[in-house]
Amino acid sequence: HQLDPRSSAYNMSAVVRLRGVLDTTALEQSINELIRRHESLRTHFVSVSGSAVQVIVPHLDHPLVVEDLSALSESEKQAALARLTAAEAQHPFDLSSVPLLRSRLLRLSEHEHALLLTTHHIIWDGWSTGIFLNELAALYEAGKRGAPSPLAELPLQYADFALWQRAWAQSETLAESLAYWKQQLTGVPPVIALPTDRPRPALQTYRGGRHVFRWCESLRDGLNELGRHEGSTLFMTLLAGLQAFLYLYTKQNSMVVGTPVANRRQKELEGLIGFFVNTLVLRTELSDGLTFRE
């Protein structure tokens, strides 16, 4: 963020389609109860002596912005929804001020709404999205009936995890881990030399792509059976497929693939909104003599 405050590369956005009669007051109250429950949603970050410090505000009132698009034609609604979603996703956050969460409700018709949620990755990860939506649904259903929150108070907050992680980073365990990873990653090539048709840009653009496809059932069943026979998970089988594919085009004997992991190794962390995810480096040594099963 300090390198490029205008960047939206770490914004996380979602569109939640809501169908049926909507109680906007109950929805706003539910979002504010979520903000009360999870300290991460009341957090901003300041620099103290060159280090980032988490600052948690005791209370945060978050009004729900509502925009009525119901008078537009169907094509105009979809165009407006796409435009507003992109604008929200690309609008940068200032990490030194709260909130690092934005919500906007678009009214498409009396019985259809779209809730735009945008957060900064520093307080949120993919797992957090599921927590937010599940708790929002439970709080909204209770709020519509005028019932109290059905959710138990959280046993921990993200600051507890941060303190535990800091203590770990100052222990002898860290030195052992660093020694292990230095050994494992010795001699790793800096990049995978894919035969691309364009040179790598000097500055990262973040203009990535996504390829979506469907498997047939026979392929799915075959991969699962292969994994069971070899004692591997489906993830391990697919990773081997990716590495074999990369080896086919690069002939690199040594390569690394990064994969995100949830990093919620304690049960108490499973219900917390926050940035826990980590990227694990997987190194593999390949050669022409290996079979795919090997």
PDB file of N, CA and C in Angstrom, residues 4 61 75 83 98 105 142 158 171 175 197 226 256:
ATOM      1  N   ASP A   4       2.295   1.893  -3.476  1.00  0.00           N
ATOM      2  CA  ASP A   4       1.345   2.426  -4.445  1.00  0.00           C
ATOM      3  C   ASP A   4      -0.028   2.588  -3.778  1.00  0.00           C
ATOM      4  N   ASP A  61     -20.119   3.008  13.248  1.00  0.00           N
ATOM      5  CA  ASP A  61     -21.456   3.024  12.646  1.00  0.00           C
ATOM      6  C   ASP A  61     -21.290   3.061  11.128  1.00  0.00           C
ATOM      7  N   SER A  75     -31.756  -3.944 -19.704  1.00  0.00           N
ATOM      8  CA  SER A  75     -30.389  -3.827 -20.223  1.00  0.00           C
ATOM      9  C   SER A  75     -29.623  -2.721 -19.507  1.00  0.00           C
ATOM     10  N   ARG A  83     -21.126  -1.619 -14.222  1.00  0.00           N
ATOM     11  CA  ARG A  83     -20.305  -0.405 -14.068  1.00  0.00           C
ATOM     12  C   ARG A  83     -20.044  -0.103 -12.592  1.00  0.00           C
ATOM     13  N   VAL A  98     -10.724   4.095   8.902  1.00  0.00           N
ATOM     14  CA  VAL A  98     -11.801   3.105   8.837  1.00  0.00           C
ATOM     15  C   VAL A  98     -12.980   3.698   8.081  1.00  0.00           C
ATOM     16  N   LEU A 105     -26.053  -1.110  -1.594  1.00  0.00           N
ATOM     17  CA  LEU A 105     -27.212  -1.907  -1.987  1.00  0.00           C
ATOM     18  C   LEU A 105     -27.850  -1.286  -3.214  1.00  0.00           C
ATOM     19  N   ALA A 142     -32.999 -13.129  12.108  1.00  0.00           N
ATOM     20  CA  ALA A 142     -33.385 -12.779  13.480  1.00  0.00           C
ATOM     21  C   ALA A 142     -33.853 -11.327  13.558  1.00  0.00           C
ATOM     22  N   TYR A 158      -8.897 -11.201  15.984  1.00  0.00           N
ATOM     23  CA  TYR A 158      -7.711 -11.300  15.138  1.00  0.00           C
ATOM     24  C   TYR A 158      -6.452 -10.831  15.870  1.00  0.00           C
ATOM     25  N   SER A 171      10.493 -16.821  18.605  1.00  0.00           N
ATOM     26  CA  SER A 171      10.910 -18.041  19.300  1.00  0.00           C
ATOM     27  C   SER A 171      11.975 -18.782  18.500  1.00  0.00           C
ATOM     28  N   ALA A 175      13.660 -19.866  13.843  1.00  0.00           N
ATOM     29  CA  ALA A 175      14.990 -20.142  13.300  1.00  0.00           C
ATOM     30  C   ALA A 175      15.034 -21.524  12.653  1.00  0.00           C
ATOM     31  N   ASP A 197       4.835 -15.609 -25.596  1.00  0.00           N
ATOM     32  CA  ASP A 197       4.974 -14.872 -26.853  1.00  0.00           C
ATOM     33  C   ASP A 197       5.272 -13.391 -26.624  1.00  0.00           C
ATOM     34  N   LEU A 226      -7.494 -42.552  -9.304  1.00  0.00           N
ATOM     35  CA  LEU A 226      -6.036 -42.518  -9.356  1.00  0.00           C
ATOM     36  C   LEU A 226      -5.468 -42.072  -8.017  1.00  0.00           C
ATOM     37  N   VAL A 256       8.995 -24.366  -8.779  1.00  0.00           N
ATOM     38  CA  VAL A 256       8.170 -24.109  -7.597  1.00  0.00           C
ATOM     39  C   VAL A 256       6.801 -23.629  -8.055  1.00  0.00           C
TER      40      VAL A 256
END
